[in-house]
C-alpha positions in Angstrom: -0.1 0.0 0.5 2.8 2.4 0.4 4.1 1.5 -3.0 1.3 3.2 -4.7 1.4 6.6 -3.6 5.1 6.5 -4.7 3.7 5.1 -8.0 1.2 8.3 -7.9 4.0 10.8 -7.7 6.3 9.6 -9.5 3.8 9.0 -12.8 3.0 13.0 -11.8 6.3 14.6 -12.0 6.7 12.1 -15.5 3.5 13.9 -16.8 5.1 17.5 -15.6 8.5 17.3 -17.0 7.1 15.6 -20.4 5.1 18.7 -20.8 7.2 20.4 -20.4 9.6 19.2 -23.6 6.6 20.4 -25.3 6.0 23.9 -23.8 8.3 26.9 -25.8 9.1 30.0 -24.1 8.6 33.4 -25.4 12.1 33.7 -26.8 12.7 30.1 -28.1 10.1 30.4 -30.0 11.0 33.8 -31.7 14.5 31.9 -32.8 12.4 29.0 -34.1 11.0 32.1 -36.4 13.7 34.1 -37.5 15.7 31.0 -39.2 12.6 30.3 -41.3 12.0 31.4 -44.6 14.5 34.0 -45.4 17.8 33.0 -47.3 20.3 32.8 -50.7 17.9 32.9 -53.9 20.4 31.9 -56.4 19.0 30.4 -60.6 20.9 27.4 -61.9 20.5 27.8 -65.8 22.6 25.5 -66.8 23.6 22.2 -65.2 20.9 19.6 -62.5 22.8 21.1 -59.6 26.1 22.7 -58.9 28.1 23.0 -55.0 29.2 26.6 -54.5 32.1 26.9 -51.5 31.5 30.1 -49.9 33.6 32.6 -47.9 32.5 34.6 -45.1 34.9 37.9 -45.8 33.7 39.9 -42.3 34.8 36.7 -40.2 36.1 34.1 -42.3 33.8 31.4 -41.8 33.5 29.2 -45.0 30.3 27.1 -46.5 28.7 25.1 -48.6 25.8 25.4 -50.5 24.0 22.9 -52.6 21.8 24.5 -55.4 19.6 22.2 -58.1 18.6 24.0 -62.0 15.7 25.7 -61.5 15.3 28.1 -58.6 17.1 27.3 -55.0 16.9 29.3 -51.7 19.2 28.4 -49.1 19.7 29.6 -45.6 23.0 32.0 -45.2 24.8 33.7 -42.5 24.0 37.4 -42.5 27.2 38.8 -43.6 29.2 39.3 -47.0 29.6 35.8 -49.3 32.7 35.1 -51.6 32.7 32.5 -54.4 36.3 30.6 -53.8 35.1 27.3 -55.5 32.3 25.1 -56.7 31.6 21.0 -56.9 30.2 19.9 -60.5 30.5 16.0 -60.6 32.8 15.1 -58.5 35.0 17.6 -59.6 36.5 20.7 -57.4 36.9 23.6 -58.8 38.6 26.4 -57.6 38.7 30.4 -58.4 41.6 31.4 -60.7 41.4 35.2 -59.8 42.9 36.6 -57.3 41.4 40.6 -58.0 37.8 39.4 -59.4 35.7 37.2 -57.1 32.5 37.3 -57.1 30.7 38.9 -53.5 27.3 38.9 -51.9 25.8 40.2 -49.6 23.4 39.5 -47.1 21.1 41.0 -45.3 19.2 39.9 -42.3 15.4 39.5 -41.8 15.1 39.1 -46.3 15.6 37.4 -49.1 19.0 38.3 -51.1 19.2 38.1 -55.3 22.7 36.1 -55.1 22.1 36.1 -58.6 21.1 33.1 -62.2 24.0 31.0 -62.6 26.1 29.2 -66.5 28.8 27.1 -65.6 30.7 26.2 -69.0 34.3 23.5 -68.6 35.9 25.3 -70.6 33.7 28.2 -71.8 30.3 29.4 -71.8 28.4 27.9 -75.3 26.4 29.5 -77.6 23.3 27.7 -76.0 23.6 30.2 -73.2 23.4 33.4 -75.1 19.7 33.3 -74.8 19.8 33.5 -71.0 22.1 36.5 -70.8 19.6 37.9 -73.5 17.6 38.4 -71.0 20.2 39.3 -68.2 20.7 43.3 -66.6 24.4 42.4 -66.6 26.4 39.3 -66.2 30.4 38.4 -65.1 32.3 36.1 -66.3 34.6 34.2 -64.0 37.5 31.4 -64.6 37.7 28.2 -62.3 40.3 25.5 -62.4 40.1 22.1 -60.8 43.5 19.7 -59.5 43.3 17.9 -63.2 43.6 21.4 -64.7 40.6 21.6 -66.1 39.6 25.0 -67.1 35.2 26.2 -66.4 34.1 29.7 -66.7 31.1 30.5 -64.1 28.8 33.6 -64.9 26.4 34.8 -62.5 24.2 37.4 -64.0 21.4 40.2 -62.9 17.8 38.4 -63.6 15.6 39.5 -60.3 13.4 40.6 -62.4 12.6 37.2 -63.7 12.9 35.3 -60.4 10.8 37.8 -58.3 7.8 37.3 -61.0 9.1 33.2 -61.1 8.9 33.9 -56.9 5.8 35.8 -56.9 3.8 33.0 -59.1 4.6 30.2 -56.6 4.6 31.8 -53.0 1.1 32.9 -51.7 1.6 36.2 -50.4 2.2 38.8 -53.4 4.3 41.4 -51.6 8.0 39.1 -51.6 10.6 41.5 -51.0 14.1 40.0 -52.5 16.4 41.9 -52.5 19.7 42.6 -55.0 23.1 40.9 -52.9 26.3 41.8 -55.4 
């Protein structure tokens, strides 16, 4: 008989501790909310998938981001991010240019357009000219792999088309997308 009250007390404590795990404090909820839905937006116009290697110019941290054909939105911390290399089909390419590198800036609490990307090895061909014609501007960046294969990565500005596509897929028509470069 003396064990019955002890068992009841243990059950009550166990139920209370389980309930605590499901409760979110106001500061926990705001931290979760601030991490969701904001990120860098890319448009990959060639290839099915590439991994971008980025370096934060402000603090030196590295970040790898996988983007796929079409529009990709990925979480990237606030700061200035430099494209130092990329991976495509198992090959890693590093930037050849020491002075001209692509850098974009992430802002807090807003989506940032980080560019439309075309990749050509060794260079962009005429098949991609239709994409280049739609862009307001673009820049070419040379890359090389350890096996000395050269690639050209073009980052261009087609923000109007990207905004239009994103508005079609989002419920809210008040999409805020800032240009990051």
